Coordinates of C-alpha atoms in Angstrom, one line a residue:
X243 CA -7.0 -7.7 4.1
X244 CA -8.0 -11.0 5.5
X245 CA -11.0 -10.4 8.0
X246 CA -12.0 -13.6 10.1
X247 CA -16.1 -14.3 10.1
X248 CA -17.5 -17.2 12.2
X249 CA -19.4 -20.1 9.3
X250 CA -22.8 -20.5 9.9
X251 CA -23.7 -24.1 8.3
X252 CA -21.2 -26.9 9.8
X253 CA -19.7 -29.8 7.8
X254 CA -21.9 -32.7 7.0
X255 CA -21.3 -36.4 7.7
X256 CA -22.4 -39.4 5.8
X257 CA -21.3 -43.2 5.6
X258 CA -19.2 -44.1 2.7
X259 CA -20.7 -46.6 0.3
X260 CA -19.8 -50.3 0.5
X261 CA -17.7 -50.4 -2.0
X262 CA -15.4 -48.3 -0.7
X263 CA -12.2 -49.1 0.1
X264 CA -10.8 -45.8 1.6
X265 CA -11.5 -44.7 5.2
X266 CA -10.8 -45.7 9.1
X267 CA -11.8 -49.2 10.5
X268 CA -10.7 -51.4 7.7
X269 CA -9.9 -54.7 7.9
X270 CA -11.3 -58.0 9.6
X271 CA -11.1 -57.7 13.7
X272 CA -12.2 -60.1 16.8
X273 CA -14.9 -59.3 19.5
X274 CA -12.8 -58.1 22.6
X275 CA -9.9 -57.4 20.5
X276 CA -8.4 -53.9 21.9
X277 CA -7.3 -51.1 19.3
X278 CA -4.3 -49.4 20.3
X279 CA -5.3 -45.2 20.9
X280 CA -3.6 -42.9 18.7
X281 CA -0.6 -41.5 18.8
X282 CA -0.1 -37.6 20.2
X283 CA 1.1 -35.2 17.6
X284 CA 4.4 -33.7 17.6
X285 CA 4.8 -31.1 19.9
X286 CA 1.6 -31.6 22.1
X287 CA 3.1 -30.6 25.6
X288 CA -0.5 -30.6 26.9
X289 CA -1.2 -34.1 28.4
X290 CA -3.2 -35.1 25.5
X291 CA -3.4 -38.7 24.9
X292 CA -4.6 -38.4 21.3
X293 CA -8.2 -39.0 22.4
X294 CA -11.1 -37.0 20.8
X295 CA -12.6 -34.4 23.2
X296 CA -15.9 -33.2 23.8
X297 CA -15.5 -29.5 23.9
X298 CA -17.5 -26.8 22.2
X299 CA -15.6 -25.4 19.4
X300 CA -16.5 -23.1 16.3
X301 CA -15.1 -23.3 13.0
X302 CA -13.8 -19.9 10.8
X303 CA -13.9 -18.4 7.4
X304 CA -11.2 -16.1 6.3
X305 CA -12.8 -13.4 3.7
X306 CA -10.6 -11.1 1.9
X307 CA -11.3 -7.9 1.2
X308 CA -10.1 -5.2 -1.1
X309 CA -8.6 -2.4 0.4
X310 CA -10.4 0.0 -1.2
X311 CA -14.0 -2.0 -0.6
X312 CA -13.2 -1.2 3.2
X313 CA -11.9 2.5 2.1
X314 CA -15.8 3.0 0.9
X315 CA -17.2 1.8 4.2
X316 CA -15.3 3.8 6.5
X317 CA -15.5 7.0 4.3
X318 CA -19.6 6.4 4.0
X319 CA -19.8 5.7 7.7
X320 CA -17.7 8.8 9.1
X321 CA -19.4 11.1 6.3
X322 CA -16.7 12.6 5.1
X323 CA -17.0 14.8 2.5
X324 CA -15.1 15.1 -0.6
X325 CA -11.9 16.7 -1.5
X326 CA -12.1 19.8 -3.7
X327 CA -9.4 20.1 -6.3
X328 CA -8.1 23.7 -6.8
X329 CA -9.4 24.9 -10.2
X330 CA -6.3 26.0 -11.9
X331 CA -5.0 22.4 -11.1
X332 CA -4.8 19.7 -14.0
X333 CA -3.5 19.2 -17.8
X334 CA -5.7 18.5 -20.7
X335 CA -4.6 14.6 -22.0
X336 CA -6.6 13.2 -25.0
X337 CA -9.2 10.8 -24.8
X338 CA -11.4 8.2 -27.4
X339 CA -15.1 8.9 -26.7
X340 CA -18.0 7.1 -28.8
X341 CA -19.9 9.6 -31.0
X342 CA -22.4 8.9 -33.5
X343 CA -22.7 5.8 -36.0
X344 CA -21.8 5.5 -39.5
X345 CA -22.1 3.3 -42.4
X346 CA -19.1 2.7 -43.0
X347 CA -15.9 1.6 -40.3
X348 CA -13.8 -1.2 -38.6
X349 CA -15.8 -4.5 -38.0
X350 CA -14.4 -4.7 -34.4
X351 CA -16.7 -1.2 -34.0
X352 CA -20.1 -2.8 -35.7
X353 CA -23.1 -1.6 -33.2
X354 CA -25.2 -4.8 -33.5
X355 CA -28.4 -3.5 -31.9
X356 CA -28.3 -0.1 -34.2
X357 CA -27.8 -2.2 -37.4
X358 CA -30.6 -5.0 -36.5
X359 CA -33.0 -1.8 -36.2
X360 CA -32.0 0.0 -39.5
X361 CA -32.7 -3.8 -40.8
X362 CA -36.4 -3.7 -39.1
X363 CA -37.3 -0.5 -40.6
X364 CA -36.0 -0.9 -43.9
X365 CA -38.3 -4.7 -44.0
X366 CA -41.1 -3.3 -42.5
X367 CA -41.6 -1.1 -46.3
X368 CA -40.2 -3.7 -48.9
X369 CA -42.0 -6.6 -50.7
X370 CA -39.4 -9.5 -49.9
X371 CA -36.8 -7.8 -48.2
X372 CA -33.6 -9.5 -47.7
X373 CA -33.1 -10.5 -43.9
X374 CA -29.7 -7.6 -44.1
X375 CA -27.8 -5.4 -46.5
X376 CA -24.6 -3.3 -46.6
X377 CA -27.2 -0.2 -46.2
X378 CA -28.5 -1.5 -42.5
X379 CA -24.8 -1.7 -41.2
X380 CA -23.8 0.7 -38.4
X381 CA -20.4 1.3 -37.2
X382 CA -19.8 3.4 -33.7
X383 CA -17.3 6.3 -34.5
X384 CA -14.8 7.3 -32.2
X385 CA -13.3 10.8 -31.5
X386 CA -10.5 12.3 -29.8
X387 CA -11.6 14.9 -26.8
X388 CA -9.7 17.2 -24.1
X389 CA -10.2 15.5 -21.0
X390 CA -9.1 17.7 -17.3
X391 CA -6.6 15.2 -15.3
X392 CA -6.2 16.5 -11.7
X393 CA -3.1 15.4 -10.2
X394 CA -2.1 15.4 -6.4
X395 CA 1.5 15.0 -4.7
X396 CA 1.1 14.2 -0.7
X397 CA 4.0 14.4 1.3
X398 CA 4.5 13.0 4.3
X399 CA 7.1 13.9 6.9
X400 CA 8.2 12.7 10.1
X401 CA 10.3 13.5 13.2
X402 CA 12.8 11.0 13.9
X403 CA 14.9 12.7 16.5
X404 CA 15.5 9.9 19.5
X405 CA 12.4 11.5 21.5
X406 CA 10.0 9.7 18.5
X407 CA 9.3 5.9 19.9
X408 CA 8.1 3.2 17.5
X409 CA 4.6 3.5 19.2
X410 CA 4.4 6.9 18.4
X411 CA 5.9 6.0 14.5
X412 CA 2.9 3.4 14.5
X413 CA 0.1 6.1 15.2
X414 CA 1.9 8.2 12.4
X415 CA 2.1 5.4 9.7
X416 CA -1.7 4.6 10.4
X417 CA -2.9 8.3 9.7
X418 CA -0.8 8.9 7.1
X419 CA -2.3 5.3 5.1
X420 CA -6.0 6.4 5.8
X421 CA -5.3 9.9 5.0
X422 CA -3.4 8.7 1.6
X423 CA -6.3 6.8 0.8
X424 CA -9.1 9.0 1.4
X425 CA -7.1 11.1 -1.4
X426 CA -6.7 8.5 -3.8
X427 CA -9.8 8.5 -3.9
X428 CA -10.6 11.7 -5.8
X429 CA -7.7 12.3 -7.7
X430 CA -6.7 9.9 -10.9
X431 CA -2.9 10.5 -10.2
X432 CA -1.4 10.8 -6.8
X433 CA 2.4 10.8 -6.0
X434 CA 3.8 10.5 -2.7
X435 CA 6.9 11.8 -1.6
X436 CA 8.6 10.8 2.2
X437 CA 10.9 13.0 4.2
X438 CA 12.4 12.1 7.6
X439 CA 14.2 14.4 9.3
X440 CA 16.1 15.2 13.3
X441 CA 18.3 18.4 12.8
X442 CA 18.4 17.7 9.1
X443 CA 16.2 16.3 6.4
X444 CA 16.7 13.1 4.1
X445 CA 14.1 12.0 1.3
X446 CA 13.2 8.4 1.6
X447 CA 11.6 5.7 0.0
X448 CA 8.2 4.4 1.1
X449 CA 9.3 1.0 2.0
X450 CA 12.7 2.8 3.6
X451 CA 10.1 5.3 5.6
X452 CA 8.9 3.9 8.3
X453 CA 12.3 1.9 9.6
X454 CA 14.3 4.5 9.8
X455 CA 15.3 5.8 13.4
X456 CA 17.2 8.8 14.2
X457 CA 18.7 10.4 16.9
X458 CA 20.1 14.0 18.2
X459 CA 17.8 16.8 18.5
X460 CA 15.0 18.4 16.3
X461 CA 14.9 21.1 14.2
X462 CA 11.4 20.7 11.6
X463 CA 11.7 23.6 9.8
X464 CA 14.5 21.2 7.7
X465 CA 11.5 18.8 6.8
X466 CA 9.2 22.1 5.6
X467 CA 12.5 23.6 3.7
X468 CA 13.0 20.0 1.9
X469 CA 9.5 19.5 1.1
X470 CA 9.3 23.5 -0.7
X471 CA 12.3 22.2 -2.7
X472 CA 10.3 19.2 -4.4
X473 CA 7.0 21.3 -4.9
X474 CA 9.6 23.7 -6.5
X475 CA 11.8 21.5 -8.5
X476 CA 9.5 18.9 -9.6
X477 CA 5.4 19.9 -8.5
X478 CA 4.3 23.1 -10.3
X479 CA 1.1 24.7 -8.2
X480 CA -0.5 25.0 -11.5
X481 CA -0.8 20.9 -12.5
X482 CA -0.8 19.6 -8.6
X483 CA -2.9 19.5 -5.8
X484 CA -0.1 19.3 -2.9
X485 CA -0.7 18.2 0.6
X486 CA 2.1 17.7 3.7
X487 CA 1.4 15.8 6.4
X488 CA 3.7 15.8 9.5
X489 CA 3.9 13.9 12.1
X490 CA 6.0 14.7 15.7
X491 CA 5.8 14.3 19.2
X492 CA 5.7 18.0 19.1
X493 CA 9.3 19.5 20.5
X494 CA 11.3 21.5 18.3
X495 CA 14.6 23.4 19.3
X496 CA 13.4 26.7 20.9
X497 CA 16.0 28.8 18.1
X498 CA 14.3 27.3 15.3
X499 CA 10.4 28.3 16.3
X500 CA 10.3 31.2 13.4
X501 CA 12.1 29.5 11.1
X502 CA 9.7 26.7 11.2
X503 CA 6.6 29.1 11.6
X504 CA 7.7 31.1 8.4
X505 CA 8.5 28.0 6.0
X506 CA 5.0 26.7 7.4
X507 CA 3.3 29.9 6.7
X508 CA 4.5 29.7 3.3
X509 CA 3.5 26.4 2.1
X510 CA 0.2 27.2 3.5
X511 CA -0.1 29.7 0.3
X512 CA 1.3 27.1 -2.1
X513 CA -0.9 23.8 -0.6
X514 CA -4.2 22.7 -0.7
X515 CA -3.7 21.9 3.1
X516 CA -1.5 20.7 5.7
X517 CA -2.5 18.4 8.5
X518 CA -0.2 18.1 11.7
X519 CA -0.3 15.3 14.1
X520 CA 1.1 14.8 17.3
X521 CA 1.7 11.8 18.7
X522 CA 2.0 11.1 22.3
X523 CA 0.6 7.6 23.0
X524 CA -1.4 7.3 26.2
X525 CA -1.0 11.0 27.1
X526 CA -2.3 14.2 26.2
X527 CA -0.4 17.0 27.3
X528 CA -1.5 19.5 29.4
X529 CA 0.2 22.6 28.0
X530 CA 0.7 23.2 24.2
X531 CA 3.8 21.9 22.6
X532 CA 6.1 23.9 20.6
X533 CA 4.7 22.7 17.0
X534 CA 1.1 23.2 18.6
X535 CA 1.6 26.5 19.2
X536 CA 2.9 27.2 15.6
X537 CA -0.1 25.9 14.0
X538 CA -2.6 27.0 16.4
X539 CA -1.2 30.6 15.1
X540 CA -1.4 29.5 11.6
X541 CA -5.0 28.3 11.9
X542 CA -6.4 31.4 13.5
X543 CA -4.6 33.3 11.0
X544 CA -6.7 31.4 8.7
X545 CA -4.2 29.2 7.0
X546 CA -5.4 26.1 5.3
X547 CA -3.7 24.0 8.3
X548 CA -5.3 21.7 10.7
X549 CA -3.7 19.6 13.8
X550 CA -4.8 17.0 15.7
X551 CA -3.3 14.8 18.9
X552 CA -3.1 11.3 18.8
X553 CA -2.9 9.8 21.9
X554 CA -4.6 5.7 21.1
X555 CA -5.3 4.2 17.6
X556 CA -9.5 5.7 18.1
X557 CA -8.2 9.5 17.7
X558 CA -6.7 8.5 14.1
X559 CA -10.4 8.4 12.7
X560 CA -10.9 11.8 14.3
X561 CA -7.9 13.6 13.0
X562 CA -8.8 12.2 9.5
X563 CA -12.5 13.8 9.9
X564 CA -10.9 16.7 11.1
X565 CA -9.3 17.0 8.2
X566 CA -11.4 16.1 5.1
X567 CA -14.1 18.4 6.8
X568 CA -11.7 21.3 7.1
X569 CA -10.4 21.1 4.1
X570 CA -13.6 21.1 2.2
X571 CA -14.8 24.4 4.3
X572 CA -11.6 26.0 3.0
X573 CA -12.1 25.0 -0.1
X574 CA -15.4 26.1 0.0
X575 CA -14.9 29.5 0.9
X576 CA -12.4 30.3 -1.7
X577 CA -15.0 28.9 -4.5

């Protein structure tokens, strides 16, 4: 990410040295002669003649920043706390950890400082020591150890029904990236899985995700049946933390209200959480939508679910506080 900073020191000047044969106003010339202005660039419509100007201007310095430098700063400026991985989560993988010296092992392992002070002490009680022997060399000694590994899987799923507009896809995809990172954050290994759906559901690809416009009506509990097939075909509870986020403008068809409540209710008991966000750009509305309702329920029920509306870009960094707080709490209470 390219971030533009005004520079602080402007260029300096100096005369070129005699000898130089490189620069403007070369060549022998007349008093009175008259030098001929320059020429306008292409594609000046502006009335310019080419001449300099005397305007104020300010020069500009493009710094590039990591993504996950900026990540930090955001996170330590809305203190947010951290995620809490569920404890039966995670697989044992082997790791090489240093422990303990030896005389004896590969020269690539050698542990300069340790064998320089075996040398000391062993000098310090001879008669003419020599400056090192085999005796003072140390060699670090790897072993192999059980290390936890505590992988997530975050899905993300959005309604694409012709109701969804691309400002309301663009409030979606800008949650969904902060919320991915903030979880990237604490766990080693994430995978990311993207459903679309209208009255069905269609896994995509991430780059595929966000282009792909639908139309007909809506129907979400096809995204929350699709998303309890991949926990169940290729996410056991026991190695993954899981987390679905959804994103809709909040209808659903009216028929399909338990459908979607009970599929919802039950991946509440599988997940870590789920975080719902509606998006209605410029609006909030003043009754309850459909999918509002059905969390709403959830959540007072006390299911590990969370919503939030986003109406302009500044609620994004509230529904993501909203939900790293909550989700802590719940974890929390079931430690």
């Amino acid at each position: 990410m390219q971030v533009p900073v005004r520079l602080l020191e402007h260029a300096r000047f100096r005369l070129a040295d005699k000898e130089s044969q490189t620069g403007a106003g070369q060549g022998e010339g007349e008093a009175g002669e008259v030098l001929r202005p320059s020429s306008p660039r292409p594609g000046d419509n502006d009335g310019d003649d080419g001449r300099g100007g005397n305007e104020d201007g300010g020069v500009k310095l493009l710094l590039e920043f990591k993504i996950d430098d900026i990540v930090d700063w955001l996170w330590e400026e809305l203190k947010l706390p951290d995620l809490i991985p569920k404890r039966s989560s995670g697989s044992d993988e082997q790791e090489l950890v240093r422990e303990g010296w030896d005389k004896r092992g590969a020269r690539s392992r050698l542990d300069r400082r340790r064998t320089i002070k075996e040398a000391i002490k062993r000098r310090a009680i001879q008669v003419n020591p020599a400056p090192f022997t085999n005796d003072d060399l140390r060699f670090r000694q790897l072993v192999k150890r059980h290390k936890p590994v505590t992988n997530a899987v975050v899905i993300f799923a959005v309604d694409v029904s012709a109701s969804m507009t691309d400002a309301e896809r663009k409030l979606a995809k800008t949650f969904f990236f902060f919320a991915l990172q903030g979880i990237r954050r604490k766990y080693a290994k994430v995978e990311t899985r993207f459903i679309a759906h209208t009255t069905q559901a269609w896994e995509f690809s991430e780059s595929e995700f966000f282009q792909v416009a639908g139309s007909g009506g809506t129907m979400a509990s096809t995204a929350f049946h699709l998303t309890q097939e991949l926990l169940h075909q290729q996410f056991d509870p026991a190695q993954y933390n899981s987390y679905l986020f959804y994103a809709s403008d909040g209808e659903n068809f009216t028929e399909d209200r338990s459908a979607a409540a009970e599929l919802l209710a039950h991946l509440t008991a599988q997940m870590n959480y789920i975080g719902y966000v509606e998006t209605l750009p410029g609006m909030r509305p003043p009754n309850k939508t459909e999918m509002m309702k059905i969390c709403d329920e959830l959540e007072r029920n006390g299911a590990q679910i969370g919503s939030s509306v986003l109406a302009n870009p500044n609620d994004v960094w509230q529904a993501i506080r909203k939900f790293f707080v909550q989700q802590a709490e719940h974890a929390g209470a079931q430690a």
